[in-house]
GROMACS .gro file of C-alpha atoms in nm:
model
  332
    1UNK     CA    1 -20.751  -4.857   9.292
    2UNK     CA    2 -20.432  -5.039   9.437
    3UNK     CA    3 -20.515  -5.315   9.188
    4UNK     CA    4 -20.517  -5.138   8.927
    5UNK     CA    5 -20.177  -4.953   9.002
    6UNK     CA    6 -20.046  -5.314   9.051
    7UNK     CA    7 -20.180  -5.344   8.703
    8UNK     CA    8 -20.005  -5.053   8.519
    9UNK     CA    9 -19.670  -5.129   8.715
   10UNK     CA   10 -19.701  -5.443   8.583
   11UNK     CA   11 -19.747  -5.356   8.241
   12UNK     CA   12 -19.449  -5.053   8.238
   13UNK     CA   13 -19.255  -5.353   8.357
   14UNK     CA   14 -19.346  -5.583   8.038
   15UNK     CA   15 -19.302  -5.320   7.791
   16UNK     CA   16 -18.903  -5.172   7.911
   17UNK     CA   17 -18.792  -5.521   7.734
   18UNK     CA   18 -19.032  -5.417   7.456
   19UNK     CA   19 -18.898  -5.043   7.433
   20UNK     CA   20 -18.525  -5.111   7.458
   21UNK     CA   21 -18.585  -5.405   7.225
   22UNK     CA   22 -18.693  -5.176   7.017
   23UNK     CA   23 -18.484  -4.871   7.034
   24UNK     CA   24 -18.190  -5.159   6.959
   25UNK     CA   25 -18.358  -5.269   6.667
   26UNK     CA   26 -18.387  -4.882   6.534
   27UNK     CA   27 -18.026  -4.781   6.612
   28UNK     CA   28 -17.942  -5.159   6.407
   29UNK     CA   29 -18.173  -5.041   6.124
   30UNK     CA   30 -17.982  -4.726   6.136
   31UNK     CA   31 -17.648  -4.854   6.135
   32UNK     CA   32 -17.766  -5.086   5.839
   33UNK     CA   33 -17.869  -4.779   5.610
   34UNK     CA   34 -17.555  -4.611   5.710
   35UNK     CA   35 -17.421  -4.385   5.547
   36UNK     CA   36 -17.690  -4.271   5.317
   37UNK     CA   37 -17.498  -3.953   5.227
   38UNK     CA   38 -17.130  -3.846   5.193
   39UNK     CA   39 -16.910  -3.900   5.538
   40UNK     CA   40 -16.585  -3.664   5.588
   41UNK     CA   41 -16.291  -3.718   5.753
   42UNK     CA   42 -16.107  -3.429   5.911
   43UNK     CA   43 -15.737  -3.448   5.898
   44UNK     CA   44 -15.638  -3.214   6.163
   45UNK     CA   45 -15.285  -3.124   5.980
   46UNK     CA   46 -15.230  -2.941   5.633
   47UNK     CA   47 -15.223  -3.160   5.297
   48UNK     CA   48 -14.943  -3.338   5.184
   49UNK     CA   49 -14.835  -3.507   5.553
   50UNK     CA   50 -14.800  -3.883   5.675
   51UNK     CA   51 -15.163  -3.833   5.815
   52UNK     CA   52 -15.330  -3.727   5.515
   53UNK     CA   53 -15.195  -4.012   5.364
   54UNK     CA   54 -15.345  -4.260   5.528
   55UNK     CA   55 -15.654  -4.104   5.546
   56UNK     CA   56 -15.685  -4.057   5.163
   57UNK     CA   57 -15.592  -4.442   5.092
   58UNK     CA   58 -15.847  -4.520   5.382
   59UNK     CA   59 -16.121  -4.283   5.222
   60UNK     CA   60 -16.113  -4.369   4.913
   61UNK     CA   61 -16.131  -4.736   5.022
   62UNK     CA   62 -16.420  -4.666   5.231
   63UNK     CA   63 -16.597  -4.512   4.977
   64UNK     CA   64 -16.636  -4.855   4.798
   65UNK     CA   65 -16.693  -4.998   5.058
   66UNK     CA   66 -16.964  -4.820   5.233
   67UNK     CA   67 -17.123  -4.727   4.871
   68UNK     CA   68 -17.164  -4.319   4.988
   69UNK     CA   69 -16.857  -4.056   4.922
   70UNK     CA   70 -16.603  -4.030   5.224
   71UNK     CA   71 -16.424  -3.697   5.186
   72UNK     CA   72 -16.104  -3.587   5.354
   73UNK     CA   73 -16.128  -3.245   5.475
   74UNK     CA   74 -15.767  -3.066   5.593
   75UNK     CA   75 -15.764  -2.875   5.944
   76UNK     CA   76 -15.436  -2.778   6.049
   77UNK     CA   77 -15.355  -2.532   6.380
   78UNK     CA   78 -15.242  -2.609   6.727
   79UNK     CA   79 -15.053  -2.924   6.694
   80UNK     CA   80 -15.381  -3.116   6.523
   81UNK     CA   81 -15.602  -2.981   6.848
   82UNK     CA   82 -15.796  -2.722   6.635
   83UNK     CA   83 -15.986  -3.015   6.412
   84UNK     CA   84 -15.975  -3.256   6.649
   85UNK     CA   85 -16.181  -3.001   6.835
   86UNK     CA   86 -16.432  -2.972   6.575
   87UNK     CA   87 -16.492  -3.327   6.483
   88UNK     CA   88 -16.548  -3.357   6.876
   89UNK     CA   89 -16.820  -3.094   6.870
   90UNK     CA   90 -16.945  -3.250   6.556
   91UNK     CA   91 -17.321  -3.417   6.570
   92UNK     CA   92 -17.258  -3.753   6.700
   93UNK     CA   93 -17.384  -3.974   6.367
   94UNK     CA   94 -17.062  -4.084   6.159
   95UNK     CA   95 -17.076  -3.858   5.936
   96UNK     CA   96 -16.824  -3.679   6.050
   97UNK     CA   97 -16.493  -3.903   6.131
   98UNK     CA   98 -16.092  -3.783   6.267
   99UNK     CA   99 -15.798  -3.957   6.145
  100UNK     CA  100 -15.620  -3.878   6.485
  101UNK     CA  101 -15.255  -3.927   6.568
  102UNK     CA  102 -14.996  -4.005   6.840
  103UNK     CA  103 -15.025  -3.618   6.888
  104UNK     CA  104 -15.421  -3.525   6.897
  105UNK     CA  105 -15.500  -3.856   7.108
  106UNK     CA  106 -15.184  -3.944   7.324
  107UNK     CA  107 -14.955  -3.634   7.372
  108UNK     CA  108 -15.141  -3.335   7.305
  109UNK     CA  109 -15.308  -3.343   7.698
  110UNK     CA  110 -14.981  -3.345   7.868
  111UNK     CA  111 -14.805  -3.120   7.650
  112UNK     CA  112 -15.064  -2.819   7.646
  113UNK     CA  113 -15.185  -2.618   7.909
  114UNK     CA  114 -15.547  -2.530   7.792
  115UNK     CA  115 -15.671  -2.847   7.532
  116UNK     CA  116 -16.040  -2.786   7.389
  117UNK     CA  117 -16.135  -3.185   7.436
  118UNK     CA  118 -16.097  -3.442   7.635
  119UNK     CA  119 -15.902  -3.750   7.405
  120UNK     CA  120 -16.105  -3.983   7.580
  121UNK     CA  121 -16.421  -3.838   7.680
  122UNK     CA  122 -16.495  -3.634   7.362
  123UNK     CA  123 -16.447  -3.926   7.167
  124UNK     CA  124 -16.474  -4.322   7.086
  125UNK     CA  125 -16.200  -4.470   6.930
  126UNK     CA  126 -16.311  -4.637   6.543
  127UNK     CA  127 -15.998  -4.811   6.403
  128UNK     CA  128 -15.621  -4.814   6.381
  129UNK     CA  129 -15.508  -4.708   6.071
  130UNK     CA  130 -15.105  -4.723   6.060
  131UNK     CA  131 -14.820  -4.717   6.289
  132UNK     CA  132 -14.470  -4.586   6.197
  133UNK     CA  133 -14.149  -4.502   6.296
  134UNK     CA  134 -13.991  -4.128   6.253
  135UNK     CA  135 -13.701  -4.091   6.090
  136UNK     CA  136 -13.393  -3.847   6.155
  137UNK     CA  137 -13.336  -3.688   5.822
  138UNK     CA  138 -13.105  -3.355   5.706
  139UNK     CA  139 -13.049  -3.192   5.429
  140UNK     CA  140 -12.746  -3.316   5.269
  141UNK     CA  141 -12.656  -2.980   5.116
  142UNK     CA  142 -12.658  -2.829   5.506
  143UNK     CA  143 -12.557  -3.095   5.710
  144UNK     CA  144 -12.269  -3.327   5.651
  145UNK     CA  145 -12.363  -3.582   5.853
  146UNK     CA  146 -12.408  -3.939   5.773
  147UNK     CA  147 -12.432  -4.106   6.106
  148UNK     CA  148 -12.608  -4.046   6.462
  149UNK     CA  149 -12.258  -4.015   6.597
  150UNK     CA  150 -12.112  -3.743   6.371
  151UNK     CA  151 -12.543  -3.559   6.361
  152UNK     CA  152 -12.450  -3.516   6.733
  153UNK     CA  153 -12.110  -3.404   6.712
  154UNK     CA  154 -12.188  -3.145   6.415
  155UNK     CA  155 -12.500  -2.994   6.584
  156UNK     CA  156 -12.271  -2.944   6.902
  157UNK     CA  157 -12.051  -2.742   6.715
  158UNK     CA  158 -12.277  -2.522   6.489
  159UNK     CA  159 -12.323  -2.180   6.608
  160UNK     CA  160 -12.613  -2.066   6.581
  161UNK     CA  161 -12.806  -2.381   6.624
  162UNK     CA  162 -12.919  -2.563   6.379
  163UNK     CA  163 -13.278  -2.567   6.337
  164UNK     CA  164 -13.513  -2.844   6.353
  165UNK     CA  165 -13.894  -2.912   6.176
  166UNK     CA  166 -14.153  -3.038   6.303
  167UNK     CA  167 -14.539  -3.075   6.185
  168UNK     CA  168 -14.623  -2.866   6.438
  169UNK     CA  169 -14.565  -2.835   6.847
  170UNK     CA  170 -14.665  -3.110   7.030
  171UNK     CA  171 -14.662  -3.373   6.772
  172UNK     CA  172 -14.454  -3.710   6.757
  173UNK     CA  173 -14.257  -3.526   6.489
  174UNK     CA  174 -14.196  -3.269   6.759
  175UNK     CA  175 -14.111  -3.454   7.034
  176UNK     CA  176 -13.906  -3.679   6.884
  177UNK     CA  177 -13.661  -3.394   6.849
  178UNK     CA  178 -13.717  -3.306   7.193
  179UNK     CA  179 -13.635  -3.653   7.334
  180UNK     CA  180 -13.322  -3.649   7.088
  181UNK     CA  181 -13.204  -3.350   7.243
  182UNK     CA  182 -13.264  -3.464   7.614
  183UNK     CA  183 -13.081  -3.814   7.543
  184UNK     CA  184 -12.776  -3.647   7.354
  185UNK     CA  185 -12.681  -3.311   7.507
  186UNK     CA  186 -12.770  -3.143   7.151
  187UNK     CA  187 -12.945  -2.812   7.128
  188UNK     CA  188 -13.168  -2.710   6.784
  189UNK     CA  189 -13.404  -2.427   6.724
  190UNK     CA  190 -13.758  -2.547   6.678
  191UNK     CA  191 -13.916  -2.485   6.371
  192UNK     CA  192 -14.314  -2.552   6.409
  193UNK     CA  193 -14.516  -2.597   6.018
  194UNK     CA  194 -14.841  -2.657   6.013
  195UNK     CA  195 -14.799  -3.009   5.885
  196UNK     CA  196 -14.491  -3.269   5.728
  197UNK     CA  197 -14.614  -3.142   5.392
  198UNK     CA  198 -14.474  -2.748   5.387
  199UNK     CA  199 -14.207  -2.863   5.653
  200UNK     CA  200 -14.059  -3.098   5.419
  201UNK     CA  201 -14.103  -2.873   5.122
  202UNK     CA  202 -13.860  -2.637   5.347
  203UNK     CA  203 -13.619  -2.893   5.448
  204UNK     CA  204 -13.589  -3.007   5.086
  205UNK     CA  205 -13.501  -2.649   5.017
  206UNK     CA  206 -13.301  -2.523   5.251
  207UNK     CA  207 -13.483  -2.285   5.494
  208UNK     CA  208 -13.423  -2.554   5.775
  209UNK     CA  209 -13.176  -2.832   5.874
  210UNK     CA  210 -13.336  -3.140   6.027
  211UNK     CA  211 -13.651  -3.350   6.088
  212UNK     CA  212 -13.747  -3.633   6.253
  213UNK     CA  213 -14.018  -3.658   5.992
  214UNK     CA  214 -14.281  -3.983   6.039
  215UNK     CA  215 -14.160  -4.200   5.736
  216UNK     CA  216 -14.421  -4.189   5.501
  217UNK     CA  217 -14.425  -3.832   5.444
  218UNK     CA  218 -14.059  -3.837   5.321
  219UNK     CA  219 -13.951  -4.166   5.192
  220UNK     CA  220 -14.009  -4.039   4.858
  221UNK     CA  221 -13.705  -3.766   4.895
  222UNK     CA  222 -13.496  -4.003   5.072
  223UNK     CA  223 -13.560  -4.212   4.810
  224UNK     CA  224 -13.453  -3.951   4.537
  225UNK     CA  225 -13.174  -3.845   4.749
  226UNK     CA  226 -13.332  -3.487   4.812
  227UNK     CA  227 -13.298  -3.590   5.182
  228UNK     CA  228 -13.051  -3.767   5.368
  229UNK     CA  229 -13.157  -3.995   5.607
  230UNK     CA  230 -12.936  -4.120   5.935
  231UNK     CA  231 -13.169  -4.351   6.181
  232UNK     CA  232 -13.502  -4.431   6.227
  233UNK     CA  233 -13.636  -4.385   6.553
  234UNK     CA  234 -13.804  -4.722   6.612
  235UNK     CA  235 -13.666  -4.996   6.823
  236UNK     CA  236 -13.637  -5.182   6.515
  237UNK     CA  237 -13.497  -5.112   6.150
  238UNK     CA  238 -13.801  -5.016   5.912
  239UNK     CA  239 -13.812  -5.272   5.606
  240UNK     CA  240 -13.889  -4.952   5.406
  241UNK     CA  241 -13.609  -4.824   5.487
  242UNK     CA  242 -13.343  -5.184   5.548
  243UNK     CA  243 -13.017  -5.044   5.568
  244UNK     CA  244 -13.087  -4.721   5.794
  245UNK     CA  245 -12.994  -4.837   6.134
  246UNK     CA  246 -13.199  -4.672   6.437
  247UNK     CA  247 -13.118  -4.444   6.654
  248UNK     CA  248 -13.064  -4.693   6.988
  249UNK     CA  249 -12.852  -4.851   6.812
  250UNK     CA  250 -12.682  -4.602   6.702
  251UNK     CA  251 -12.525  -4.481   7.033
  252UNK     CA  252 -12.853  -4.420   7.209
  253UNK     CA  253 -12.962  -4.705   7.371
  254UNK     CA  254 -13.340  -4.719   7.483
  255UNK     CA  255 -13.426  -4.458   7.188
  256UNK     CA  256 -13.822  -4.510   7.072
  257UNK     CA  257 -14.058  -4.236   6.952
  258UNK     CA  258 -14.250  -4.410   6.722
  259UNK     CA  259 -14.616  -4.260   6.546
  260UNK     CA  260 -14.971  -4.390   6.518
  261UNK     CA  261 -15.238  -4.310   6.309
  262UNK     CA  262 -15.620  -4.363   6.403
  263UNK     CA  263 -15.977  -4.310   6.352
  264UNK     CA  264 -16.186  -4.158   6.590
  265UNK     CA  265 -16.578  -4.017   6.601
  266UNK     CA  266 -16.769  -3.807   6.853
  267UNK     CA  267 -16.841  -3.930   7.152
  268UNK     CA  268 -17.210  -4.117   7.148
  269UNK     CA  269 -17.171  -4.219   6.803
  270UNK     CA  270 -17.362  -4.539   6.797
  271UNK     CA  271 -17.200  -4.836   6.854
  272UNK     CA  272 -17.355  -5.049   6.550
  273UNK     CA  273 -17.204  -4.773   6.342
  274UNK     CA  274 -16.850  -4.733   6.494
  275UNK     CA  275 -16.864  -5.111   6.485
  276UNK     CA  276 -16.953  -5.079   6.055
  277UNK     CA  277 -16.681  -4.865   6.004
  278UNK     CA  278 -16.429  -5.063   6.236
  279UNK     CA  279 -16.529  -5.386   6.036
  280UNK     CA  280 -16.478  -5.166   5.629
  281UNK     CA  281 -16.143  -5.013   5.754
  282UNK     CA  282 -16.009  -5.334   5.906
  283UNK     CA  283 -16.094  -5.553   5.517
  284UNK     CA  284 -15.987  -5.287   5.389
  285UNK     CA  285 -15.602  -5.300   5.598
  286UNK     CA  286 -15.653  -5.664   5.430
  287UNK     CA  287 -15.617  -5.615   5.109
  288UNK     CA  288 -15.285  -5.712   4.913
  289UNK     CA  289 -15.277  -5.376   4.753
  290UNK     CA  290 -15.331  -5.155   5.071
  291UNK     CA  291 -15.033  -5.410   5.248
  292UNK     CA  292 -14.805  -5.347   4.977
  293UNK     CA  293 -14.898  -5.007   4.998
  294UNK     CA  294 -14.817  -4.918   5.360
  295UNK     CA  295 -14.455  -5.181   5.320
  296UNK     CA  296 -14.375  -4.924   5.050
  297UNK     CA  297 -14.386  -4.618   5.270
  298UNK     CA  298 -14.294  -4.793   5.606
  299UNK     CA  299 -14.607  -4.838   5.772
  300UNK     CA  300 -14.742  -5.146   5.975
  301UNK     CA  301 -15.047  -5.242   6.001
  302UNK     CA  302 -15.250  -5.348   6.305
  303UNK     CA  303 -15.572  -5.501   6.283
  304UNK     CA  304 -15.745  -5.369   6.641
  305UNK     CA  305 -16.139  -5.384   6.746
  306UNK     CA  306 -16.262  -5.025   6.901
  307UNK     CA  307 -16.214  -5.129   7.233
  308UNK     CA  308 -15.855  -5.289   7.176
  309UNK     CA  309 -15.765  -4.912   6.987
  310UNK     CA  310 -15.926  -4.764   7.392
  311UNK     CA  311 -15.677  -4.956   7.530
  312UNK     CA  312 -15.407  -4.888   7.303
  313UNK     CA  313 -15.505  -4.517   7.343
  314UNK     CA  314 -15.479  -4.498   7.724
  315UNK     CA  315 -15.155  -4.664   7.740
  316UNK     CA  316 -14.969  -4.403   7.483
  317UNK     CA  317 -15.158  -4.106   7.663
  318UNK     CA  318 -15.005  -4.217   8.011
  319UNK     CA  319 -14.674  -4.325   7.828
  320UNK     CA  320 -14.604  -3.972   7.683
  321UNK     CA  321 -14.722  -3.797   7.999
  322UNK     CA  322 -14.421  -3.894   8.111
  323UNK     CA  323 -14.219  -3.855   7.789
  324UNK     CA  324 -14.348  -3.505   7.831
  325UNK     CA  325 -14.281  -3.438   8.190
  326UNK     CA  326 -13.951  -3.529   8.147
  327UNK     CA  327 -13.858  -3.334   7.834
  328UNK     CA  328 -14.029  -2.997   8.029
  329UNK     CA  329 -14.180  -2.927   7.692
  330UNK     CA  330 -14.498  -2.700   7.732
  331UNK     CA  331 -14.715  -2.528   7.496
  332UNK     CA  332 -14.963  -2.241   7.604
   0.00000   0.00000   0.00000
């Protein structure tokens, strides 16, 4: 009897190489069929915005790429929280992606009280898709303005306030207004949208006076003089964008609030698969016509690995804890 118990141990022993040897070569098998029908990619802001952007250039390159439809799929509410929340309750299987931001993934947990997910533990980070800087624009039929200097000094005087867009509370957009009126003594009325699309469509026309819009989603009114822009708020100029200074430079040293773009699953999604769709979106960031792409509207590209974009992740979210602690901003 004991020999033979000997004898079974034995053999469960021999076959947990066998098992996970072969549960490895399944989940490969799987990842090598993926996707065998059509993938979506929330956007957790409305259409029209910096983030939908990248993710329709990125989806419709993926769809070559990975031979099966990738859709994008708009989701606006609570700063980018409500689809974010909804790709994180989504079956595990990478068929359902988020193009998550500098908001959803790095500043959203500090700056609300209740959050519906966990930025790390709900998720695994996929790719980096774009970084950018914001930029400080007005409308030039509101706001005389043409320098950081004389923005300050007119929104000082103007009674009532004047009042600022954002994407929505709680994003980069957001808080880059916030930090600009911490640093500068200036107060503006918040204006929340539901995404740079409808925010810009109300700057452009009036209802509003000010953005510190993320690049992308407005270069093409700066560029037809619908909006006037007066610093960047990178550390650096934007070669989009050569001869608008930045904001530090501008008579606010130490100024930097700049955005990031990314692609994230559910957490568990298997790793052969995040891996597939790392290695697709990272060709894809190589391609002459996506880099001329992104220099037109501002963007820079950064070519990460899914644990590099972890990393990158958990630095931002503990940088703009403090950002946020600082500013007091809260949202219940």
């Amino acid at each position: 009897m004991q020999h033979t118990r000997r004898t079974v141990l034995r053999l469960a022993r021999a076959l947990v190489p066998v098992g996970l040897g072969l549960a490895l070569s399944a989940s490969g098998a799987f990842a090598q069929d993926y996707p065998t029908r059509t993938v979506t990619m929330v956007v957790p802001f409305s259409a029209g915005g910096t983030t939908d952007i990248f993710a329709r250039l990125l989806a419709e390159k993926l769809t070559k790429s990975l031979g099966q439809p990738v859709i994008v799929e708009n989701k606006a509410g609570a700063g980018g929280n409500t689809g974010s929340d909804t790709v994180a309750r989504a079956t595990p299987d990478g068929y359902t992606l988020l193009m998550g931001t500098i908001g959803t993934h790095a500043i959203n947990s500090s700056l609300y009280t209740k959050m519906p997910f966990d930025p790390q533990k709900d998720f695994v980070p996929v790719a980096f898709a774009a970084g950018v800087p914001n930029v400080l624009e007005v409308n030039p039929q509101k706001v005389k303005a043409k320098t950081v200097q004389e923005f300050i000094a007119e929104a000082k005087a103007a009674k009532p306030p004047l009042t600022m867009a954002s994407s929505g509370n709680g994003t980069s957009i957001h808080l880059s207004g916030e930090l600009f009126k911490q640093m500068t003594g200036v107060d503006m009325t918040h204006v929340p949208y539901r995404g740079s699309g409808p925010a810009v469509n109300d700057l452009v026309g009036g209802q509003v006076d000010v953005m510190f819009d993320n690049l992308p989603s407005s270069i093409g009114q700066i560029r037809a003089g619908t909006l006037r822009p007066i610093a960047v708020t990178s550390l650096t100029r934007s070669p989009a964008l050569p001869d608008v200074p930045t904001i530090a430079e501008s008579g606010v040293p130490g100024f930097d609030a700049s955005s990031w773009f990314a692609i994230f699953a559910p957490a568990k999604t298997p790793k052969a698969i995040v891996d597939k769709i790392n290695k697709a979106v990272n060709e894809a960031l190589a391609e002459p016509a996506v880099k001329q792409r992104y220099a037109e509207v501002g963007a820079e590209i950064r070519i990460m690995t899914p644990d590099q974009l972890g990393a990158f992740q958990k630095a931002e979210q503990e940088k703009w804890a403090k950002v946020v602690q600082v500013s007091g901003a809260k949202v219940d």
